[in-house]
Short mmCIF file of C-alpha atoms in Angstrom, two decimals:
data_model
loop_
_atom_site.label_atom_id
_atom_site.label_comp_id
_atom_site.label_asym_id
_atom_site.label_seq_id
_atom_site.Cartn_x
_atom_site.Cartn_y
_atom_site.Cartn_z
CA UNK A 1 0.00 0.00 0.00
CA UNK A 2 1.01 3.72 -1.15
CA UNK A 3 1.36 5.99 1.65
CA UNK A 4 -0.23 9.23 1.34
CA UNK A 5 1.53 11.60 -0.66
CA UNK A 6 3.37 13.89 1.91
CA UNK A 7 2.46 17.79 2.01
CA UNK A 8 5.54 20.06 0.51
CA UNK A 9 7.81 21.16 3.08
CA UNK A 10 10.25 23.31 3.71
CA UNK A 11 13.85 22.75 3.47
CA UNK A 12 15.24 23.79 6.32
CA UNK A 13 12.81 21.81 8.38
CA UNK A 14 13.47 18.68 5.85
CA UNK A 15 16.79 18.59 7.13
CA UNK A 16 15.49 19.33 11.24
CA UNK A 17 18.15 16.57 12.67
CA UNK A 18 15.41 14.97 14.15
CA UNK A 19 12.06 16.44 13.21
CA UNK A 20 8.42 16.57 14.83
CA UNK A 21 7.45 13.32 13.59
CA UNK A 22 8.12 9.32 13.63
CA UNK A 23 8.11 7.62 10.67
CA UNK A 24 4.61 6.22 11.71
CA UNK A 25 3.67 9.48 10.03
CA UNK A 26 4.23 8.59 6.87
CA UNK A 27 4.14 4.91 6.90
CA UNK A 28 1.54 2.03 7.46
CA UNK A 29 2.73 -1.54 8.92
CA UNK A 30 2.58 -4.10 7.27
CA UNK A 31 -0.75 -6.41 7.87
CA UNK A 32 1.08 -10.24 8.22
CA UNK A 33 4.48 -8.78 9.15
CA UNK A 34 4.08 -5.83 11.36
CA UNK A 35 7.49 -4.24 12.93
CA UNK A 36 8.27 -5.21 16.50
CA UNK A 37 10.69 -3.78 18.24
CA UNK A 38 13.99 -5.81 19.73
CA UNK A 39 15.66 -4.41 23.01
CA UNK A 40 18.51 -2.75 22.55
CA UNK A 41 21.13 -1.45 25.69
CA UNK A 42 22.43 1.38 23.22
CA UNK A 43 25.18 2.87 26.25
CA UNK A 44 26.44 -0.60 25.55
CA UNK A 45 26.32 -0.19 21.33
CA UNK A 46 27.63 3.43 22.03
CA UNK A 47 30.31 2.65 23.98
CA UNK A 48 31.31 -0.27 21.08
CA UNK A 49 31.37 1.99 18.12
CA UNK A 50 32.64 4.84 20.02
CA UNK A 51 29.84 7.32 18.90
CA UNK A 52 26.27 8.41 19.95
CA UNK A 53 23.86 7.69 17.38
CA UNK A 54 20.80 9.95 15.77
CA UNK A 55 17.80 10.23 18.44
CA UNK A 56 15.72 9.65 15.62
CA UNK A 57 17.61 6.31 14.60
CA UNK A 58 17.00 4.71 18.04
CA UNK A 59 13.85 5.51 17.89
CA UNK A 60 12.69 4.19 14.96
CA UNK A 61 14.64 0.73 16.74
CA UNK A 62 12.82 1.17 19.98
CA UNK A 63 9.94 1.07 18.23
CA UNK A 64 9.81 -0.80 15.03
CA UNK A 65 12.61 -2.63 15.26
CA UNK A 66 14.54 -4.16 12.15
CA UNK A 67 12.64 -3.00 9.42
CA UNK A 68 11.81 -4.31 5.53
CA UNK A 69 10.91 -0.07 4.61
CA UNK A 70 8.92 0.64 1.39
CA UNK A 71 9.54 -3.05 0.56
CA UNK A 72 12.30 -2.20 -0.53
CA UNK A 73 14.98 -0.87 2.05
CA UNK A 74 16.41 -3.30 4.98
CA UNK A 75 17.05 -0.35 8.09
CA UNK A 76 19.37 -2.29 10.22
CA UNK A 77 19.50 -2.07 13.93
CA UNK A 78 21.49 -3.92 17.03
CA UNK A 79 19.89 -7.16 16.76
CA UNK A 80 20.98 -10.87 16.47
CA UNK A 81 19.30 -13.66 15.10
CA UNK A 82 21.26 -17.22 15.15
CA UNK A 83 22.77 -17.97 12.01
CA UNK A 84 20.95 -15.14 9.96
CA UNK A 85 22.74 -11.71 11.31
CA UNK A 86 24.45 -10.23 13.79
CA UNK A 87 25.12 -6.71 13.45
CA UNK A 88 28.46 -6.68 14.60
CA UNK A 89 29.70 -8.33 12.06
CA UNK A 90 27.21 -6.78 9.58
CA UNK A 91 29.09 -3.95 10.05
CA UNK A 92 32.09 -5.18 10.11
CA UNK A 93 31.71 -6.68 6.69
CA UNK A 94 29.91 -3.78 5.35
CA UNK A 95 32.22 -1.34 6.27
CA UNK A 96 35.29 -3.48 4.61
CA UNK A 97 33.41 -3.76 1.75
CA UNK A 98 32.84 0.00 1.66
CA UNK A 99 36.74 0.31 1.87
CA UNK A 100 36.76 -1.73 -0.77
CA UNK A 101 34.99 -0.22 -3.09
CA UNK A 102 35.90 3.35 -2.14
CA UNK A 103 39.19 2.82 -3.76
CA UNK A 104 38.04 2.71 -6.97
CA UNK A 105 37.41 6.79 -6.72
CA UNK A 106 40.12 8.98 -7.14
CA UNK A 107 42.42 9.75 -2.90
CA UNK A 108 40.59 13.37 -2.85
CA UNK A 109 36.87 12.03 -3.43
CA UNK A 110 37.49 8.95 -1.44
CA UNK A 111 35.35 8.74 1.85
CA UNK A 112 36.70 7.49 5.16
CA UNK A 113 34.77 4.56 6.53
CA UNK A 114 34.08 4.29 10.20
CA UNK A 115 35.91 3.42 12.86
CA UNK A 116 37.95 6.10 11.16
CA UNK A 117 37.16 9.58 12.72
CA UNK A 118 34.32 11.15 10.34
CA UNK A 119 33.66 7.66 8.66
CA UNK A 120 30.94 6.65 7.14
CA UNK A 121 28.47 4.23 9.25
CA UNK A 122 26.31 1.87 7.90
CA UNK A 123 22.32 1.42 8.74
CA UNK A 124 20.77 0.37 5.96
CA UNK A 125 20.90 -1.57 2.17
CA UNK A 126 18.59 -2.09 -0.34
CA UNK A 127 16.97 -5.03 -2.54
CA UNK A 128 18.90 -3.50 -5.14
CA UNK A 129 22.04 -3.63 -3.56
CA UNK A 130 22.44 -0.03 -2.55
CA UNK A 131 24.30 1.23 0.66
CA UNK A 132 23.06 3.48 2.67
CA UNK A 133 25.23 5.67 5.43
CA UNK A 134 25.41 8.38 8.14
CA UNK A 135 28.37 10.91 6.56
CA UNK A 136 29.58 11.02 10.84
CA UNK A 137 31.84 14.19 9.40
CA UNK A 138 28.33 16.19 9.13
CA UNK A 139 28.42 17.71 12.40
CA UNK A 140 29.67 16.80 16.02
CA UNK A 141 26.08 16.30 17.19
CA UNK A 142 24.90 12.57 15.44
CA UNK A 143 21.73 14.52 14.87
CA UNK A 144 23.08 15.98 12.50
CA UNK A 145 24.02 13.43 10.19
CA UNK A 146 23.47 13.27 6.72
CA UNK A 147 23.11 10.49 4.66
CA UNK A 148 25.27 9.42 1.90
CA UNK A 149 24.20 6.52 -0.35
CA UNK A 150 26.28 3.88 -2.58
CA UNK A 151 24.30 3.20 -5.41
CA UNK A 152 25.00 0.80 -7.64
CA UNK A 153 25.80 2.17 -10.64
CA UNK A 154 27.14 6.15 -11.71
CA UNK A 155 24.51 8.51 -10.63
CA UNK A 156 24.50 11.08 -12.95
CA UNK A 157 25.50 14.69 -11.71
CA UNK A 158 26.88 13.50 -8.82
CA UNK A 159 30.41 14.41 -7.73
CA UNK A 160 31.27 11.27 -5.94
CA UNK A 161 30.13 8.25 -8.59
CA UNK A 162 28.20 6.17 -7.59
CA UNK A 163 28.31 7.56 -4.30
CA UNK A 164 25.73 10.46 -3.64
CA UNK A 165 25.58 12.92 -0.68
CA UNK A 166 22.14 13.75 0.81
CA UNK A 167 21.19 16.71 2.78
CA UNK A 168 18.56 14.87 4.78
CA UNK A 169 18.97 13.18 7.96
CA UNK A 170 17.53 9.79 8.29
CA UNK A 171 14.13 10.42 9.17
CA UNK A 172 14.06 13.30 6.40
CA UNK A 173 15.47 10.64 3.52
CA UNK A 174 12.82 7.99 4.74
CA UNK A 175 10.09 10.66 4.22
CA UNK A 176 11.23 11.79 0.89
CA UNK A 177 11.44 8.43 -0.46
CA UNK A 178 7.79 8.15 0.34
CA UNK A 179 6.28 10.44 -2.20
CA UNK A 180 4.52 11.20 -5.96
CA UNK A 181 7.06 14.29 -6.44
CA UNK A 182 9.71 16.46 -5.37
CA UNK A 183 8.61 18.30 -2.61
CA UNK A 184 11.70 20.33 -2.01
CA UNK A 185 12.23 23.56 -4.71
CA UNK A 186 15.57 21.57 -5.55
CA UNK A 187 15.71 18.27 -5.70
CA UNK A 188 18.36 16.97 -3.31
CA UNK A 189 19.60 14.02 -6.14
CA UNK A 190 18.55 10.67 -6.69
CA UNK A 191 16.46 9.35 -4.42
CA UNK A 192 15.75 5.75 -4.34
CA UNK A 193 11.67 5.35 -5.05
CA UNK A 194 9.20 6.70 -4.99
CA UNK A 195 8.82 3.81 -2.39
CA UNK A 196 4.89 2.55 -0.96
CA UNK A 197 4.89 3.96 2.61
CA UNK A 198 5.16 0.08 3.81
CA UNK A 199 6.91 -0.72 7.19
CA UNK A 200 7.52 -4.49 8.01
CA UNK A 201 9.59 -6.69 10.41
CA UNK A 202 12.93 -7.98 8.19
CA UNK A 203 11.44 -11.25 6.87
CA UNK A 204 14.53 -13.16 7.32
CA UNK A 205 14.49 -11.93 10.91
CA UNK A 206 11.57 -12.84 12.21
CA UNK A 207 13.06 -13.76 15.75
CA UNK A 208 15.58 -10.88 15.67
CA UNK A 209 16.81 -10.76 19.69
CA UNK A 210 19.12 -8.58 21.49
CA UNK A 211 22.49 -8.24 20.13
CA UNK A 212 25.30 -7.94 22.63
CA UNK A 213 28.32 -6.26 21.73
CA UNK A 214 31.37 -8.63 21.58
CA UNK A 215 33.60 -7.99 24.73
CA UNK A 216 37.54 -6.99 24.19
CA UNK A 217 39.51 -9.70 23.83
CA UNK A 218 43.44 -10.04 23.96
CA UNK A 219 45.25 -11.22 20.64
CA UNK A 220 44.93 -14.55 19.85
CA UNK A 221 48.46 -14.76 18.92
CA UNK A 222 51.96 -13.26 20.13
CA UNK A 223 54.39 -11.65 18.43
CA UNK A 224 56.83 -14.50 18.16
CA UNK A 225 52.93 -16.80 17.34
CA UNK A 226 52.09 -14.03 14.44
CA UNK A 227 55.34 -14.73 12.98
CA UNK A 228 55.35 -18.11 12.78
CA UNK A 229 51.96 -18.41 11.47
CA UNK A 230 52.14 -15.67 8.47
CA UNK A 231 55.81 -15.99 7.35
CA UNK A 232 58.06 -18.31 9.05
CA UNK A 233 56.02 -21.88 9.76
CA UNK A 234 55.38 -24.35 7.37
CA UNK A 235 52.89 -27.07 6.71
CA UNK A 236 49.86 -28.44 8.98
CA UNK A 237 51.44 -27.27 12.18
CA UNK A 238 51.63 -23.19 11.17
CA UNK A 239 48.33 -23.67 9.57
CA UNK A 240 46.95 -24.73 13.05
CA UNK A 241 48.50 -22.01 14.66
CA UNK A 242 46.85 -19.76 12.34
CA UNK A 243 43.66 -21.38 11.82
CA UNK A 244 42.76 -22.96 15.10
CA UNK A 245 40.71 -25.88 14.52
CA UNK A 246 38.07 -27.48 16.70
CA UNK A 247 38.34 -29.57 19.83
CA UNK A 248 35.99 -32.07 18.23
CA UNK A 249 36.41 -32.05 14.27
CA UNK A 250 33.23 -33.75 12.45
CA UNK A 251 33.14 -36.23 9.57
CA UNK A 252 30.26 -38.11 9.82
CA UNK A 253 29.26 -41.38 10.67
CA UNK A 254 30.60 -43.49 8.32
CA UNK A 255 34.35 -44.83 7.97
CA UNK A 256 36.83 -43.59 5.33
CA UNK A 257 37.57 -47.33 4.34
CA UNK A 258 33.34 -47.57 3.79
CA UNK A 259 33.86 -44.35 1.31
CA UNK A 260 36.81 -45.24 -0.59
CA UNK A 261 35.41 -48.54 -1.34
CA UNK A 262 32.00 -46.34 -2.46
CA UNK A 263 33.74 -43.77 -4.35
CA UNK A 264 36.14 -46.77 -6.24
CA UNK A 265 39.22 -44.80 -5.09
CA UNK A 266 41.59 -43.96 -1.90
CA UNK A 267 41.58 -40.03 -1.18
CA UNK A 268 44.95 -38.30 -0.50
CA UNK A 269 46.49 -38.81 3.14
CA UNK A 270 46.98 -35.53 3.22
CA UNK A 271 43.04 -34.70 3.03
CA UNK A 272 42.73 -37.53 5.41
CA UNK A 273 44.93 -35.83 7.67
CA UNK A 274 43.41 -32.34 7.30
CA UNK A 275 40.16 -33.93 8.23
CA UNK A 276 40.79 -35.76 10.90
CA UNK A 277 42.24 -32.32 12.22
CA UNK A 278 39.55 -30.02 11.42
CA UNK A 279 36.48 -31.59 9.96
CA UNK A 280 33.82 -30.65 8.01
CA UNK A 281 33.65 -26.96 7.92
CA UNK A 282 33.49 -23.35 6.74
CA UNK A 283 37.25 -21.34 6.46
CA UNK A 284 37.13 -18.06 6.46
CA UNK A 285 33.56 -17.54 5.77
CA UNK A 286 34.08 -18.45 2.60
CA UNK A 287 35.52 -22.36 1.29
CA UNK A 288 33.51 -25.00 2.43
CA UNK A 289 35.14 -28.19 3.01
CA UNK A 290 32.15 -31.45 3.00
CA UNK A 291 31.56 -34.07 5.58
CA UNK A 292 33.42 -36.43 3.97
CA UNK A 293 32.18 -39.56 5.99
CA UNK A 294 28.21 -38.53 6.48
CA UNK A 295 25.76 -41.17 5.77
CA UNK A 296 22.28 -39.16 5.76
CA UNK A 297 21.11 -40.08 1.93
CA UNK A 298 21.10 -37.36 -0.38
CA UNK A 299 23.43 -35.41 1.99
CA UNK A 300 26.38 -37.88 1.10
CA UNK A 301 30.06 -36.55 0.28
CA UNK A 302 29.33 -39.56 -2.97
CA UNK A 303 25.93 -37.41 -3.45
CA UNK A 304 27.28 -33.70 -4.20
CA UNK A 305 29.63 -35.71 -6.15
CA UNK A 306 27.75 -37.37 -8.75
CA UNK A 307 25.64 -34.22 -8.42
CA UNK A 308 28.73 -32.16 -9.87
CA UNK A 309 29.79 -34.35 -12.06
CA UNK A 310 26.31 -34.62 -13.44
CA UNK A 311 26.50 -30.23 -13.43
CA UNK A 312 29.78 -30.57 -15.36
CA UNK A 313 28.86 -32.86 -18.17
CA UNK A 314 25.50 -31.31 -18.52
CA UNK A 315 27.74 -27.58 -19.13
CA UNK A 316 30.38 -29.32 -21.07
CA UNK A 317 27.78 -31.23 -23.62
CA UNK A 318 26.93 -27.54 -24.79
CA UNK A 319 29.90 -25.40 -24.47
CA UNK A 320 33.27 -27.71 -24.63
CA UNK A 321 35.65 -24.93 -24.96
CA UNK A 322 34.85 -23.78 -21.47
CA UNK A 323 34.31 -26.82 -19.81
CA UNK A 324 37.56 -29.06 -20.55
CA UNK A 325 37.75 -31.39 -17.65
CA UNK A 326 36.87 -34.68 -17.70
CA UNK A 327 35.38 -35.77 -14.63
CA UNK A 328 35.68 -38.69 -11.66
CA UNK A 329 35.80 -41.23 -12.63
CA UNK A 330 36.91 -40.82 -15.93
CA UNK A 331 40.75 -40.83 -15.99
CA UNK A 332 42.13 -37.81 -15.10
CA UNK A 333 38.43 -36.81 -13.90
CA UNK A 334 37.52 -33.87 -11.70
CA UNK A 335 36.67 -34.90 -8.49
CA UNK A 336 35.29 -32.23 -5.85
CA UNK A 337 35.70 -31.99 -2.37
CA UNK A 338 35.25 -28.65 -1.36
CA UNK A 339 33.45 -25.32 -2.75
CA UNK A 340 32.73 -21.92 -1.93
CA UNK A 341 29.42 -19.70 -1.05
CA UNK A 342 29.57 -18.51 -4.42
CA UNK A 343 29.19 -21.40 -6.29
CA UNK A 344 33.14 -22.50 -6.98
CA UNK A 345 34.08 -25.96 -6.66
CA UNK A 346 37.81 -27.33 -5.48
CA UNK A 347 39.35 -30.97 -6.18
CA UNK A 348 41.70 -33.00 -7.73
CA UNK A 349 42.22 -34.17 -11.13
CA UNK A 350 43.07 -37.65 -10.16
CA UNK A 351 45.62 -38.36 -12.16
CA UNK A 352 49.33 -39.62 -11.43
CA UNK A 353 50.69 -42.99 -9.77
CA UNK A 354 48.39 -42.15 -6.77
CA UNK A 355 45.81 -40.08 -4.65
CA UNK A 356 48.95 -38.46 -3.28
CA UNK A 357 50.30 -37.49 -6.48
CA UNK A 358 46.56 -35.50 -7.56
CA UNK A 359 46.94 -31.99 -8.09
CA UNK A 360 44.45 -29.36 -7.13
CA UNK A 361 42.43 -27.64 -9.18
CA UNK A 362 39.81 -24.76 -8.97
CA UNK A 363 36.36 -25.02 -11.42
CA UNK A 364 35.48 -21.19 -11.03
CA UNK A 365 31.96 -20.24 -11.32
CA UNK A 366 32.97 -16.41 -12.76
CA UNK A 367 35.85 -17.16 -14.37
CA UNK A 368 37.86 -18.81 -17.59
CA UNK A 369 39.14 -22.74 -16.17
CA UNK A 370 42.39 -21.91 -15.17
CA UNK A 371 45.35 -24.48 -14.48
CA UNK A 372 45.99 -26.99 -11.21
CA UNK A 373 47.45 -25.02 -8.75
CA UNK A 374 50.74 -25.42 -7.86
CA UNK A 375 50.71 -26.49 -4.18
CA UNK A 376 49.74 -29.18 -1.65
CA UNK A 377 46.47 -28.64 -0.46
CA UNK A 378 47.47 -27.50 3.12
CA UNK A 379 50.46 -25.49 1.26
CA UNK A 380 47.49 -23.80 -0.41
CA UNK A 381 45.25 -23.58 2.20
CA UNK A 382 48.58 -21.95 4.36
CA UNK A 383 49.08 -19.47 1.37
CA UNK A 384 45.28 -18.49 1.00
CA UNK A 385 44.88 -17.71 4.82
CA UNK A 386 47.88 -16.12 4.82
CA UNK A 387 46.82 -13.83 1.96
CA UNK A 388 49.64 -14.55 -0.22
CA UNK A 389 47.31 -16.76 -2.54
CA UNK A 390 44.97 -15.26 -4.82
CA UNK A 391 43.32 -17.28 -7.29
CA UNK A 392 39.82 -17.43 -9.13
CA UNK A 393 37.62 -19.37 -6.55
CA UNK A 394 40.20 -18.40 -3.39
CA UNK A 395 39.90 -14.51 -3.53
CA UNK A 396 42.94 -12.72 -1.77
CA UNK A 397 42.20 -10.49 1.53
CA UNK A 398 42.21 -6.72 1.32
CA UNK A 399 45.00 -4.41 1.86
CA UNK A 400 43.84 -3.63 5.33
CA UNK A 401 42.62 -6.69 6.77
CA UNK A 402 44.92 -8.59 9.10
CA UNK A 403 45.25 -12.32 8.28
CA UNK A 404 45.42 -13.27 12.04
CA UNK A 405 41.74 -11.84 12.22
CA UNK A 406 40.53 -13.20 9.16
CA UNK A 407 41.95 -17.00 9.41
CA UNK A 408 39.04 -18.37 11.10
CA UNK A 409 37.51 -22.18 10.74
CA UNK A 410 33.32 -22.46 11.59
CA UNK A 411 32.96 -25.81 12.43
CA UNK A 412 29.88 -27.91 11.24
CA UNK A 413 28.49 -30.98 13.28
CA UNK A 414 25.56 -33.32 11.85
CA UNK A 415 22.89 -30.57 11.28
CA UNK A 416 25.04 -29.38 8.52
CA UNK A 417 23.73 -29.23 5.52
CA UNK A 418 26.84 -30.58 3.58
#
């Protein structure tokens, strides 16, 4: 439903920090999904980020909650929900992201990003995959802020493509997304909309809870640890230090002797090892190693198997040239063991006297095949956690992340999917 349309105002009051009204003014909730708020301590979120935030902001949170806006803009707000977000690391991600993509623009248009003094801060995307921010350089009182969007795509006239300075605080860029025209004598740029005057609970977090602000911790590692794990270590043993892996690693139920006989083949000791170290899992948020040894049908390592193999031939019966692999158990064959949350897959072209002797091989989803690597796989696992490995389907860290922070392992157990 349209809200509606809102009366012309003046500009000076459209950019009032906080303004007379709530955004129940110009919205209506949504009949099956209507907001609710989540507590939130914000001293305790304050304190974190090191900033007050916009009256207005907390209390749209106090009283809506996180909020699906116009049906088409996710506002973000301290909240948790298992599995699904947590707005730490929401942030956290967003924010690198930001960094990210902020070189692209020339050093004297390029924004700082928070925790930087005057950084941008996060609260909000969109369906479209817009980012929306508080410009914390605005003014000293968070009231103050203005918001600065990342679109995607240039936005023409704008002296920051794609990323577009608003003179409206939050509640005033809500408002004036909400609308049939301009009401302001100038139009203050491209606003996303007109949007219905909808306000919902987030779909996907329809349990949101309080979110708790993670408590300062000392460094994992020492100086003499860092060292050994990022330059001077080698092999499993500097990969553990790095990557610390679980008390109680999970393969399954079966028995590796019960697979290899299933699969018509031995696997490398060296995966064997790995496994029995780690288990099924998730490194760094990104490569997904399978439980190798599960027995739930249709969950099976044997099962997303014949299921890429089945994928492969199916893309290589129509385009040959960019599908060149043969695949397990063909000799030679591809045979997967791992993949990534976009869709890569990682194995071994099982060729040479034996399992040992496999090399590794990426099949990119994005990109041209490329070669086998050149490593081991824990030599390549060492490399890409390290950040000194950068390869179509293992993407390299950023400039400013530190490796230490980044190396993590998620552990699965049987509810796993894979």
């Amino acid at each position: 439903m349209t809200a509606d349309p809102v009366d012309p105002v003046d500009p000076v009051d459209a950019a009032d920090p906080v303004g007379p009204v709530d955004i129940a003014a110009f919205t209506t909730a949504h009949p099956e999904r209507p907001p609710a708020p989540v507590a939130v301590d914000w001293a305790a979120v304050e304190r974190w980020l090191g900033l007050a935030l916009p009256d207005d902001y907390k209390r749209l949170a106090d009283t809506h909650g996180p909020l699906d806006f116009g049906e088409y803009l996710w506002i973000h707000v301290p909240c948790a929900e298992e599995s699904r977000f947590d707005y730490g690391e929401w942030l956290r991600e967003t924010h690198r992201e930001t960094r990210i993509a902020a070189r692209q623009l020339p050093d004297a248009e390029r924004p700082v990003v928070h925790p930087e003094p005057g950084g941008l801060l996060a609260w909000g995307t969109s369906r479209g995959g817009d980012t929306l921010y508080w410009d914390t350089s605005a003014s000293a009182d968070p009231n103050a802020w203005t918001v600065v969007v990342r679109h995607q795509g240039a936005i023409p006239g704008s002296g920051l493509e794609p990323w577009h300075p608003y003179e409206l605080t939050l509640t005033g860029y809500l408002r004036h997304t909400v609308r049939d025209g301009w009401e302001l004598p100038s139009p203050p740029g491209p606003l996303l909309g007109p949007l219905p005057g909808s306000a919902a609970r987030t779909a996907f977090l329809p349990t949101a809870a309080r979110w708790t602000p993670p408590a300062p911790t000392e460094p994992r590692l020492n100086e003499a640890q860092r060292r050994t794990a990022l330059d001077t270590g080698t092999g499993l043993d500097a990969l553990t230090l790095l990557t610390a892996p679980p008390a109680t690693p999970y393969l399954g139920g079966g028995s590796w002797q019960e697979l290899h006989e299933e699969l018509g083949t031995c696997l490398p000791r060296e995966y064997v090892t790995l496994m029995e170290r780690y288990g099924a899992g998730c490194w760094s948020h990104w490569l997904r190693f399978l439980t190798p040894l599960r027995t739930v049908d249709g969950k099976r390592y044997v099962d997303h198997v014949a299921t890429t193999r089945d994928a492969y031939r199916q893309l290589k019966s129509g385009f040959p040239e960019s599908f060149p692999l043969a695949v397990w158990p063909e000799p030679g064959g591809f045979l997967p063991f791992a993949n990534s949350i976009d869709g890569d897959e990682i194995g071994w072209l099982t060729r040479g006297d034996t399992p040992d002797d496999w090399p590794l091989i990426v099949w990119p989803r994005h990109a041209d095949q490329g070669p086998p690597l050149e490593q081991s796989l824990v030599d390549t696992l060492l490399a890409w956690q390290r950040g000194t490995l950068d390869t179509e389907g293992l993407p390299g860290l950023d400039e400013d992340d530190d490796p230490v922070e980044c190396a993590v392992f998620e552990a699965w157990d049987e509810r796993a999917y894979w």
